[in-house]
Amino acid sequence: IPKRSTTVLTNEKGRPWKDGPNGSGFHKAREEALPGHDLHFHDLRGTFATRAHLAGLTNREIAELLAWEEARVDQIIRRYVGRKAVAQAM
């Protein structure tokens, strides 16, 4: 993926997203993408952690990518990844 910005969240012009995850821009984009869902910005990180785990990344690798402690990754994985999904991924 070509690097277009030094920030993660950018607008359509590649500039930093000014209102951040709690601003109206995020809420508008969320409603357009998933109408009626009560999702929050932090849910994106948890979703990434679970999908990265199922894709084979180690908890240490996930923690480094998210700037979390490994214990936090362990907690998310235990909470959201079912035993069946883990067994299938293995």
CSV table of C-alpha atoms in Angstrom, one decimal:
chain,number,residue,atom,x,y,z
A,1,ILE,CA,0.0,0.0,0.0
A,2,PRO,CA,1.5,3.3,-0.9
A,3,LYS,CA,2.1,5.7,2.0
A,4,ARG,CA,0.2,8.8,1.4
A,5,SER,CA,0.2,10.4,4.8
A,6,THR,CA,2.0,10.4,8.1
A,7,THR,CA,-1.4,10.0,9.9
A,8,VAL,CA,-3.8,7.0,9.9
A,9,LEU,CA,-7.0,8.8,9.5
A,10,THR,CA,-7.1,11.2,6.5
A,11,ASN,CA,-9.7,13.0,4.5
A,12,GLU,CA,-10.3,12.6,0.8
A,13,LYS,CA,-7.4,15.0,0.1
A,14,GLY,CA,-4.9,13.0,2.2
A,15,ARG,CA,-4.8,15.5,5.0
A,16,PRO,CA,-5.2,14.6,8.7
A,17,TRP,CA,-8.8,14.1,9.7
A,18,LYS,CA,-9.4,17.1,11.9
A,19,ASP,CA,-12.3,16.1,14.0
A,20,GLY,CA,-10.9,12.7,15.0
A,21,PRO,CA,-12.8,9.7,16.2
A,22,ASN,CA,-15.2,11.6,18.3
A,23,GLY,CA,-16.1,14.2,15.7
A,24,SER,CA,-19.1,14.4,13.4
A,25,GLY,CA,-17.1,13.2,10.4
A,26,PHE,CA,-16.5,9.8,12.0
A,27,HIS,CA,-20.1,9.5,13.1
A,28,LYS,CA,-21.4,10.4,9.6
A,29,ALA,CA,-19.0,7.9,7.9
A,30,ARG,CA,-20.0,5.2,10.4
A,31,GLU,CA,-23.7,5.8,9.8
A,32,GLU,CA,-23.2,5.7,6.0
A,33,ALA,CA,-21.2,2.4,6.3
A,34,LEU,CA,-23.3,0.7,8.9
A,35,PRO,CA,-26.6,2.3,9.6
A,36,GLY,CA,-28.2,1.6,12.9
A,37,HIS,CA,-25.1,0.0,14.5
A,38,ASP,CA,-23.8,1.4,17.8
A,39,LEU,CA,-20.1,1.1,17.0
A,40,HIS,CA,-17.3,3.2,18.4
A,41,PHE,CA,-13.9,4.1,17.1
A,42,HIS,CA,-12.2,1.7,19.6
A,43,ASP,CA,-14.2,-1.2,18.1
A,44,LEU,CA,-12.1,-0.9,15.0
A,45,ARG,CA,-9.0,-1.7,17.0
A,46,GLY,CA,-10.6,-4.7,18.6
A,47,THR,CA,-11.8,-5.9,15.3
A,48,PHE,CA,-8.3,-5.6,13.8
A,49,ALA,CA,-6.9,-7.5,16.8
A,50,THR,CA,-9.2,-10.4,16.4
A,51,ARG,CA,-8.8,-10.6,12.6
A,52,ALA,CA,-5.0,-10.4,12.9
A,53,HIS,CA,-5.1,-13.2,15.4
A,54,LEU,CA,-7.2,-15.4,13.1
A,55,ALA,CA,-4.8,-14.5,10.3
A,56,GLY,CA,-1.9,-16.0,12.3
A,57,LEU,CA,-0.2,-13.0,13.8
A,58,THR,CA,1.1,-13.5,17.3
A,59,ASN,CA,-0.2,-11.6,20.2
A,60,ARG,CA,3.1,-9.8,20.5
A,61,GLU,CA,3.0,-8.7,16.9
A,62,ILE,CA,-0.6,-7.5,17.3
A,63,ALA,CA,0.4,-5.6,20.5
A,64,GLU,CA,3.2,-3.9,18.7
A,65,LEU,CA,1.0,-2.9,15.8
A,66,LEU,CA,-1.7,-1.4,18.1
A,67,ALA,CA,0.7,0.0,20.7
A,68,TRP,CA,-1.0,-2.1,23.3
A,69,GLU,CA,0.4,-4.4,26.0
A,70,GLU,CA,0.2,-8.1,25.3
A,71,ALA,CA,-2.1,-8.5,28.2
A,72,ARG,CA,-4.6,-6.3,26.5
A,73,VAL,CA,-4.4,-8.3,23.3
A,74,ASP,CA,-4.9,-11.5,25.3
A,75,GLN,CA,-8.0,-10.0,26.9
A,76,ILE,CA,-9.5,-9.0,23.6
A,77,ILE,CA,-8.7,-12.4,22.0
A,78,ARG,CA,-10.3,-14.3,24.9
A,79,ARG,CA,-13.4,-12.1,24.8
A,80,TYR,CA,-14.1,-12.0,21.1
A,81,VAL,CA,-12.5,-15.0,19.4
A,82,GLY,CA,-14.5,-18.1,20.1
A,83,ARG,CA,-12.7,-21.4,20.7
A,84,LYS,CA,-14.2,-22.9,17.5
A,85,ALA,CA,-12.7,-20.0,15.4
A,86,VAL,CA,-9.3,-20.5,17.0
A,87,ALA,CA,-9.4,-24.2,16.4
A,88,GLN,CA,-10.4,-23.7,12.8
A,89,ALA,CA,-7.6,-21.1,12.3
A,90,MET,CA,-5.1,-23.6,13.6
